[in-house]
mmCIF file of C-alpha atoms and ligand atoms in Angstrom:
data_model
loop_
_atom_site.group_PDB
_atom_site.id
_atom_site.type_symbol
_atom_site.label_atom_id
_atom_site.label_comp_id
_atom_site.label_asym_id
_atom_site.label_seq_id
_atom_site.Cartn_x
_atom_site.Cartn_y
_atom_site.Cartn_z
ATOM 1 C CA MET A 126 91.860 68.501 118.788
ATOM 2 C CA ILE A 127 88.559 70.323 118.783
ATOM 3 C CA GLU A 128 85.805 68.134 117.380
ATOM 4 C CA LEU A 129 85.134 69.624 113.942
ATOM 5 C CA ALA A 130 81.912 67.698 113.386
ATOM 6 C CA ALA A 131 80.446 69.063 116.625
ATOM 7 C CA LEU A 132 81.549 72.614 115.805
ATOM 8 C CA ASN A 133 79.972 72.442 112.366
ATOM 9 C CA ALA A 134 76.793 70.928 113.771
ATOM 10 C CA HIS A 135 76.407 73.694 116.386
ATOM 11 C CA HIS A 136 77.765 76.731 114.621
ATOM 12 C CA GLY A 137 78.301 75.952 110.933
ATOM 13 C CA ILE A 138 76.021 77.595 108.351
ATOM 14 C CA PRO A 139 75.654 75.386 105.265
ATOM 15 C CA GLY A 140 77.311 76.952 102.220
ATOM 16 C CA GLN A 141 78.502 80.002 104.203
ATOM 17 C CA LEU A 142 80.433 79.118 107.332
ATOM 18 C CA THR A 143 82.462 75.939 107.817
ATOM 19 C CA PHE A 144 85.022 74.948 110.436
ATOM 20 C CA ILE A 145 87.989 73.149 108.934
ATOM 21 C CA GLU A 146 91.401 71.924 109.982
ATOM 22 C CA GLY A 147 93.821 74.594 108.759
ATOM 23 C CA PRO A 148 97.622 74.728 108.517
ATOM 24 C CA GLY A 149 99.482 73.304 111.515
ATOM 25 C CA GLY A 150 96.272 71.527 112.559
ATOM 26 C CA LEU A 151 94.766 74.814 113.802
ATOM 27 C CA VAL A 152 90.981 75.078 113.518
ATOM 28 C CA VAL A 153 89.853 77.738 111.064
ATOM 29 C CA ALA A 154 86.396 79.225 110.428
ATOM 30 C CA GLU A 155 86.007 79.622 106.697
ATOM 31 C CA VAL A 156 83.461 82.025 105.200
ATOM 32 C CA THR A 157 82.610 81.882 101.516
ATOM 33 C CA ASN A 158 79.486 83.449 100.109
ATOM 34 C CA ALA A 159 78.229 85.948 97.524
ATOM 35 C CA HIS A 160 79.787 88.906 99.410
ATOM 36 C CA ALA A 161 83.249 87.862 100.494
ATOM 37 C CA SER A 162 85.675 85.175 101.486
ATOM 38 C CA ALA A 163 87.357 85.178 104.876
ATOM 39 C CA THR A 164 89.169 82.952 107.336
ATOM 40 C CA LEU A 165 89.489 83.234 111.093
ATOM 41 C CA VAL A 166 91.656 80.942 113.219
ATOM 42 C CA LEU A 167 90.296 79.971 116.643
ATOM 43 C CA GLN A 168 93.708 80.315 118.228
ATOM 44 C CA GLY A 169 93.928 83.966 119.207
ATOM 45 C CA ALA A 170 90.607 84.748 117.440
ATOM 46 C CA GLN A 171 92.869 85.954 114.663
ATOM 47 C CA MET A 172 91.411 86.991 111.305
ATOM 48 C CA LEU A 173 93.708 85.527 108.662
ATOM 49 C CA THR A 174 92.159 86.687 105.408
ATOM 50 C CA TRP A 175 89.286 88.755 104.076
ATOM 51 C CA ALA A 176 88.427 90.005 100.603
ATOM 52 C CA PRO A 177 85.126 91.084 99.093
ATOM 53 C CA ILE A 178 84.359 89.015 95.973
ATOM 54 C CA GLY A 179 86.289 90.439 93.003
ATOM 55 C CA GLN A 180 88.960 92.160 95.151
ATOM 56 C CA SER A 181 92.487 90.952 95.774
ATOM 57 C CA PRO A 182 93.225 90.255 99.472
ATOM 58 C CA VAL A 183 92.587 93.215 101.763
ATOM 59 C CA ILE A 184 93.978 91.599 104.897
ATOM 60 C CA TRP A 185 97.610 90.597 104.435
ATOM 61 C CA LEU A 186 98.905 87.200 105.513
ATOM 62 C CA SER A 187 102.633 86.536 105.247
ATOM 63 C CA ARG A 188 103.659 83.779 102.838
ATOM 64 C CA ALA A 189 106.315 82.897 105.397
ATOM 65 C CA ALA A 190 103.816 82.728 108.285
ATOM 66 C CA ARG A 191 104.284 79.806 110.651
ATOM 67 C CA PHE A 192 101.240 78.054 112.051
ATOM 68 C CA VAL A 193 102.268 76.742 115.434
ATOM 69 C CA LEU A 194 100.131 76.082 118.484
ATOM 70 C CA GLY A 195 100.600 78.854 121.054
ATOM 71 C CA LYS A 196 102.339 81.305 118.672
ATOM 72 C CA SER A 197 100.935 84.364 116.956
ATOM 73 C CA ILE A 198 100.744 84.094 113.166
ATOM 74 C CA ARG A 199 102.443 86.817 111.102
ATOM 75 C CA GLY A 200 99.690 88.758 109.338
ATOM 76 C CA GLY A 201 95.915 88.821 109.570
ATOM 77 C CA ALA A 202 94.538 90.689 112.542
ATOM 78 C CA PRO A 203 96.076 89.477 115.821
ATOM 79 C CA VAL A 204 94.321 90.578 119.008
ATOM 80 C CA CYS A 205 96.618 92.487 121.370
ATOM 81 C CA TRP A 206 95.102 92.279 124.858
ATOM 82 C CA PRO A 207 95.173 93.052 127.850
ATOM 83 C CA TRP A 208 98.279 95.037 127.086
ATOM 84 C CA PHE A 209 99.570 96.494 123.857
ATOM 85 C CA GLY A 210 103.313 96.204 123.139
ATOM 86 C CA ALA A 211 105.688 95.288 125.916
ATOM 87 C CA HIS A 212 104.202 94.735 129.390
ATOM 88 C CA PRO A 213 104.659 98.064 131.229
ATOM 89 C CA GLU A 214 106.475 96.556 134.236
ATOM 90 C CA ASP A 215 107.567 93.049 133.307
ATOM 91 C CA LYS A 216 109.331 92.555 129.962
ATOM 92 C CA THR A 217 109.373 88.769 130.455
ATOM 93 C CA LYS A 218 105.616 88.679 129.883
ATOM 94 C CA PRO A 219 104.495 88.133 126.270
ATOM 95 C CA ALA A 220 104.545 91.169 123.959
ATOM 96 C CA HIS A 221 101.023 92.349 123.050
ATOM 97 C CA GLY A 222 99.479 90.313 125.891
ATOM 98 C CA PHE A 223 98.318 86.708 125.912
ATOM 99 C CA ALA A 224 94.974 86.726 124.059
ATOM 100 C CA ARG A 225 96.583 86.179 120.650
ATOM 101 C CA ASN A 226 98.311 82.965 121.738
ATOM 102 C CA LEU A 227 95.431 81.194 123.452
ATOM 103 C CA MET A 228 92.622 79.011 122.177
ATOM 104 C CA TRP A 229 89.237 80.769 122.083
ATOM 105 C CA GLN A 230 85.836 79.048 122.126
ATOM 106 C CA VAL A 231 83.193 79.508 119.454
ATOM 107 C CA SER A 232 80.247 81.151 121.226
ATOM 108 C CA GLY A 233 77.849 81.791 118.338
ATOM 109 C CA SER A 234 77.217 82.301 114.659
ATOM 110 C CA ALA A 235 74.491 84.020 112.639
ATOM 111 C CA ILE A 236 73.654 85.691 109.334
ATOM 112 C CA ASP A 237 73.283 89.448 109.717
ATOM 113 C CA PRO A 238 70.372 91.372 108.098
ATOM 114 C CA ASP A 239 72.539 92.078 105.006
ATOM 115 C CA GLY A 240 73.249 88.374 104.539
ATOM 116 C CA ALA A 241 76.817 88.411 105.890
ATOM 117 C CA PRO A 242 77.961 85.534 108.114
ATOM 118 C CA GLN A 243 78.916 86.394 111.669
ATOM 119 C CA VAL A 244 81.113 84.350 114.028
ATOM 120 C CA LYS A 245 81.573 84.983 117.742
ATOM 121 C CA LEU A 246 84.506 83.722 119.781
ATOM 122 C CA ARG A 247 85.080 83.954 123.515
ATOM 123 C CA LEU A 248 88.042 83.831 125.877
ATOM 124 C CA GLN A 249 87.714 83.670 129.649
ATOM 125 C CA ASP A 250 90.216 83.831 132.456
ATOM 126 C CA SER A 251 91.919 80.610 133.489
ATOM 127 C CA ASP A 252 94.819 79.627 135.765
ATOM 128 C CA GLN A 253 97.100 80.399 132.800
ATOM 129 C CA THR A 254 95.749 83.945 132.259
ATOM 130 C CA ARG A 255 95.526 84.745 135.989
ATOM 131 C CA ALA A 256 99.229 83.854 136.363
ATOM 132 C CA LEU A 257 99.976 86.639 133.862
ATOM 133 C CA TRP A 258 97.167 89.068 134.751
ATOM 134 C CA PRO A 259 95.221 88.592 137.993
ATOM 135 C CA TYR A 260 91.652 89.391 136.918
ATOM 136 C CA ALA A 261 88.429 87.615 135.973
ATOM 137 C CA PHE A 262 87.192 88.633 132.534
ATOM 138 C CA THR A 263 85.220 87.694 129.439
ATOM 139 C CA LEU A 264 86.646 88.774 126.108
ATOM 140 C CA GLU A 265 84.373 88.335 123.117
ATOM 141 C CA LEU A 266 85.254 88.910 119.481
ATOM 142 C CA SER A 267 82.584 89.115 116.833
ATOM 143 C CA VAL A 268 83.462 89.112 113.139
ATOM 144 C CA THR A 269 80.978 89.907 110.379
ATOM 145 C CA ALA A 270 82.517 89.176 106.992
ATOM 146 C CA GLY A 271 80.494 90.746 104.186
ATOM 147 C CA ASP A 272 81.200 93.561 101.679
ATOM 148 C CA ALA A 273 82.728 95.248 104.721
ATOM 149 C CA LEU A 274 84.573 93.500 107.525
ATOM 150 C CA LEU A 275 83.300 94.345 110.985
ATOM 151 C CA ILE A 276 85.377 93.308 114.008
ATOM 152 C CA GLU A 277 83.976 94.051 117.449
ATOM 153 C CA MET A 278 85.808 93.100 120.619
ATOM 154 C CA SER A 279 84.121 93.431 123.967
ATOM 155 C CA THR A 280 85.896 93.270 127.313
ATOM 156 C CA THR A 281 83.813 92.533 130.407
ATOM 157 C CA ASN A 282 85.181 92.809 133.921
ATOM 158 C CA ASN A 283 83.923 89.812 135.976
ATOM 159 C CA ASP A 284 86.195 90.684 138.887
ATOM 160 C CA ASP A 285 85.419 92.580 142.087
ATOM 161 C CA LYS A 286 88.097 95.204 141.368
ATOM 162 C CA PRO A 287 88.543 97.559 138.400
ATOM 163 C CA PHE A 288 91.213 96.866 135.780
ATOM 164 C CA THR A 289 92.879 98.872 133.024
ATOM 165 C CA ILE A 290 93.625 97.422 129.611
ATOM 166 C CA THR A 291 95.530 98.535 126.557
ATOM 167 C CA GLU A 292 94.580 96.724 123.358
ATOM 168 C CA ALA A 293 94.668 96.614 119.568
ATOM 169 C CA LEU A 294 93.122 94.934 116.566
ATOM 170 C CA HIS A 295 96.552 94.640 114.979
ATOM 171 C CA THR A 296 95.355 94.566 111.377
ATOM 172 C CA TYR A 297 97.850 93.893 108.572
ATOM 173 C CA PHE A 298 96.672 95.281 105.216
ATOM 174 C CA ALA A 299 97.753 94.150 101.759
ATOM 175 C CA ILE A 300 98.949 97.025 99.567
ATOM 176 C CA GLY A 301 100.564 97.324 96.135
ATOM 177 C CA ASP A 302 103.645 99.315 97.148
ATOM 178 C CA ILE A 303 104.589 100.823 100.518
ATOM 179 C CA HIS A 304 106.632 103.557 98.797
ATOM 180 C CA GLN A 305 103.514 104.979 97.172
ATOM 181 C CA ALA A 306 100.980 104.254 99.925
ATOM 182 C CA THR A 307 99.804 106.950 102.354
ATOM 183 C CA VAL A 308 97.496 107.021 105.374
ATOM 184 C CA THR A 309 95.088 109.927 105.700
ATOM 185 C CA GLY A 310 92.898 110.922 108.650
ATOM 186 C CA LEU A 311 95.723 111.529 111.139
ATOM 187 C CA ASP A 312 96.638 115.120 110.216
ATOM 188 C CA VAL A 313 97.468 117.169 113.375
ATOM 189 C CA ALA A 314 97.211 114.090 115.618
ATOM 190 C CA ARG A 315 99.876 113.746 118.320
ATOM 191 C CA TYR A 316 101.957 110.598 118.194
ATOM 192 C CA TRP A 317 104.671 108.713 120.011
ATOM 193 C CA ASP A 318 107.418 107.485 117.721
ATOM 194 C CA LYS A 319 108.668 104.085 118.869
ATOM 195 C CA THR A 320 111.647 104.320 116.492
ATOM 196 C CA GLU A 321 112.792 107.443 118.404
ATOM 197 C CA ASN A 322 112.399 106.024 121.896
ATOM 198 C CA PHE A 323 108.805 107.265 122.121
ATOM 199 C CA ALA A 324 109.580 110.901 121.220
ATOM 200 C CA GLN A 325 106.374 112.909 120.744
ATOM 201 C CA HIS A 326 105.477 114.635 117.486
ATOM 202 C CA THR A 327 102.470 116.035 115.666
ATOM 203 C CA GLN A 328 101.464 114.651 112.276
ATOM 204 C CA SER A 329 101.368 117.057 109.376
ATOM 205 C CA GLY A 330 99.432 115.887 106.303
ATOM 206 C CA PRO A 331 99.175 112.232 105.245
ATOM 207 C CA VAL A 332 101.521 109.613 106.712
ATOM 208 C CA LYS A 333 104.143 108.607 104.127
ATOM 209 C CA PHE A 334 106.589 105.714 104.306
ATOM 210 C CA GLU A 335 110.312 106.102 103.703
ATOM 211 C CA LYS A 336 111.812 104.059 106.539
ATOM 212 C CA GLU A 337 110.805 101.951 109.521
ATOM 213 C CA THR A 338 107.589 103.467 110.857
ATOM 214 C CA ASP A 339 106.215 102.547 114.276
ATOM 215 C CA ARG A 340 103.886 105.136 115.775
ATOM 216 C CA VAL A 341 101.061 105.336 118.271
ATOM 217 C CA TYR A 342 98.727 108.177 117.288
ATOM 218 C CA GLN A 343 96.228 109.716 119.672
ATOM 219 C CA SER A 344 93.219 109.719 117.405
ATOM 220 C CA ASP A 345 89.652 108.461 117.374
ATOM 221 C CA SER A 346 89.184 109.342 113.685
ATOM 222 C CA GLU A 347 88.552 107.161 110.682
ATOM 223 C CA THR A 348 91.679 106.529 108.593
ATOM 224 C CA THR A 349 92.134 105.672 104.930
ATOM 225 C CA ILE A 350 94.988 103.821 103.254
ATOM 226 C CA GLU A 351 95.515 105.300 99.805
ATOM 227 C CA ASP A 352 97.055 102.635 97.589
ATOM 228 C CA PRO A 353 97.770 104.074 94.116
ATOM 229 C CA ALA A 354 99.717 100.972 93.014
ATOM 230 C CA TRP A 355 96.574 98.849 93.278
ATOM 231 C CA ASN A 356 94.283 101.755 92.478
ATOM 232 C CA ARG A 357 92.149 101.359 95.579
ATOM 233 C CA ARG A 358 91.653 102.722 99.052
ATOM 234 C CA ILE A 359 90.983 100.894 102.303
ATOM 235 C CA CYS A 360 88.775 102.744 104.822
ATOM 236 C CA ILE A 361 89.024 101.946 108.513
ATOM 237 C CA ALA A 362 86.155 103.353 110.568
ATOM 238 C CA LYS A 363 86.216 102.712 114.290
ATOM 239 C CA SER A 364 84.649 103.305 117.691
ATOM 240 C CA GLY A 365 85.754 102.785 121.289
ATOM 241 C CA SER A 366 89.301 103.543 120.157
ATOM 242 C CA ALA A 367 91.452 106.526 121.164
ATOM 243 C CA SER A 368 94.653 105.340 119.423
ATOM 244 C CA THR A 369 95.711 104.329 115.929
ATOM 245 C CA VAL A 370 98.991 102.468 115.524
ATOM 246 C CA VAL A 371 100.763 102.719 112.171
ATOM 247 C CA TRP A 372 103.554 100.222 111.560
ATOM 248 C CA ASN A 373 105.822 99.049 108.764
ATOM 249 C CA PRO A 374 109.051 97.274 109.796
ATOM 250 C CA TRP A 375 110.980 98.177 106.614
ATOM 251 C CA ILE A 376 114.087 96.214 105.524
ATOM 252 C CA ASP A 377 116.354 95.452 108.481
ATOM 253 C CA ILE A 378 113.704 94.477 111.022
ATOM 254 C CA SER A 379 111.845 92.350 108.463
ATOM 255 C CA ARG A 380 114.981 90.270 107.941
ATOM 256 C CA LYS A 381 115.070 89.378 111.627
ATOM 257 C CA MET A 382 111.345 89.071 112.193
ATOM 258 C CA GLU A 383 109.805 85.636 112.573
ATOM 259 C CA GLY A 384 107.399 84.665 109.803
ATOM 260 C CA MET A 385 107.825 87.904 107.853
ATOM 261 C CA GLY A 386 109.878 87.117 104.760
ATOM 262 C CA GLU A 387 112.649 89.378 103.448
ATOM 263 C CA THR A 388 110.786 91.543 100.959
ATOM 264 C CA ALA A 389 107.243 91.216 102.239
ATOM 265 C CA TRP A 390 107.351 94.618 104.011
ATOM 266 C CA GLN A 391 106.902 96.301 100.607
ATOM 267 C CA GLY A 392 103.393 94.904 100.251
ATOM 268 C CA MET A 393 102.000 95.309 103.772
ATOM 269 C CA LEU A 394 101.066 97.992 106.239
ATOM 270 C CA CYS A 395 99.542 97.797 109.709
ATOM 271 C CA VAL A 396 96.906 100.328 110.740
ATOM 272 C CA GLU A 397 95.744 99.198 114.158
ATOM 273 C CA THR A 398 92.537 100.145 115.931
ATOM 274 C CA ALA A 399 93.774 100.531 119.481
ATOM 275 C CA ASN A 400 93.776 102.000 122.959
ATOM 276 C CA ALA A 401 97.440 102.362 123.854
ATOM 277 C CA MET A 402 99.992 104.389 125.844
ATOM 278 C CA GLU A 403 98.085 107.045 127.857
ATOM 279 C CA ASP A 404 94.766 105.858 126.476
ATOM 280 C CA GLY A 405 94.307 102.638 128.409
ATOM 281 C CA VAL A 406 90.679 101.833 129.249
ATOM 282 C CA ARG A 407 89.560 101.446 132.857
ATOM 283 C CA VAL A 408 86.786 98.861 133.189
ATOM 284 C CA GLN A 409 84.802 98.733 136.434
ATOM 285 C CA PRO A 410 83.539 95.469 138.028
ATOM 286 C CA GLY A 411 80.540 94.305 135.997
ATOM 287 C CA GLY A 412 81.329 96.877 133.287
ATOM 288 C CA SER A 413 82.188 96.383 129.619
ATOM 289 C CA HIS A 414 84.077 98.157 126.890
ATOM 290 C CA VAL A 415 83.713 97.608 123.133
ATOM 291 C CA LEU A 416 86.402 98.245 120.520
ATOM 292 C CA MET A 417 85.142 98.222 116.935
ATOM 293 C CA ALA A 418 86.757 98.435 113.490
ATOM 294 C CA ARG A 419 84.841 98.476 110.223
ATOM 295 C CA ILE A 420 86.980 97.929 107.146
ATOM 296 C CA SER A 421 85.825 98.570 103.606
ATOM 297 C CA VAL A 422 87.544 98.922 100.264
ATOM 298 C CA GLU A 423 86.796 101.080 97.226
ATOM 299 C CA ASP A 424 88.366 101.961 93.871
ATOM 300 C CA ARG A 425 90.270 105.238 93.584
HETATM 301 C C1 BG6 B 267 103.314 96.767 116.351
HETATM 302 C C2 BG6 B 267 104.295 97.437 117.256
HETATM 303 O O1 BG6 B 267 102.026 97.018 116.803
HETATM 304 O O2 BG6 B 267 103.555 95.364 116.357
HETATM 305 C C3 BG6 B 267 105.706 97.099 116.804
HETATM 306 O O3 BG6 B 267 104.057 98.837 117.272
HETATM 307 C C4 BG6 B 267 105.907 95.603 116.753
HETATM 308 O O4 BG6 B 267 106.636 97.703 117.694
HETATM 309 C C5 BG6 B 267 104.810 94.994 115.873
HETATM 310 O O5 BG6 B 267 107.171 95.289 116.257
HETATM 311 C C6 BG6 B 267 104.882 93.477 115.733
HETATM 312 O O6 BG6 B 267 104.854 92.861 116.951
HETATM 313 P P1 BG6 B 267 104.998 91.297 117.084
HETATM 314 O O7 BG6 B 267 105.090 91.041 118.565
HETATM 315 O O8 BG6 B 267 103.766 90.695 116.469
HETATM 316 O O9 BG6 B 267 106.233 90.913 116.341
#
């Protein structure tokens, strides 16, 4: 068990950032201040919750989520890295890579100029990661939880050979009703439809939801979730990202999916800031790449 007292002494910020023992004994960074409340679990550097003060949750966390060491938690913002989806050659390797299942280290904390707490977590290669992916790396995730939620993930290649990653900030959003929700900002973008064996299409108008939706869009644009049921919109600005993944499992898959809950799909939607499919990122020895998502919410 990570020593909570030592973590709080080194990185805690009195009244704003506290490390606590969360469900399943997992260590959680808890932010509460005048701007927002948020939680981030050290395992997987996974955001669990975030809401500006006065708003209902913006990040969705399943009520049926299981908190188990070494397993991704259903909801929040899991980190998919160094591959997105199934491993391209070896389906026995973990889906969405290994970063979301491993314990990260706290590498820093601060208050940004607008008064929002910032937490930095780091993951480095180990025997366990090199058995799955044979490269030396530093992965750093920085979260700034204020009126807006800023997630920045930087990949550094510490190896002597280049590597290529695919990745995603697999963000689950809380919405009032999937049947009424739409996603704008992807008009005319090309996408691969995973529900049609990766058939390629071009988006026309806003994305609407009438069935299982699982698409990888080629797009570096900002997207907006329009949520008429809750009378608000969620804006997702991004950089370092050539793909946006849009996912809702709908009824049948939700029933079979671990930690999801039977009806929960009606109140969630994933819009993922990613580099996937053809848009993997090549990182040279000594080089870095930064993926950034900035999430904000406003009334409609
Ligand atoms: C999405 C994928 O990003 O993640 C879906 O596009 C997948 O195909 C979903 O089902 C959830 O993945 P997991 O591994 O967390 O159950």
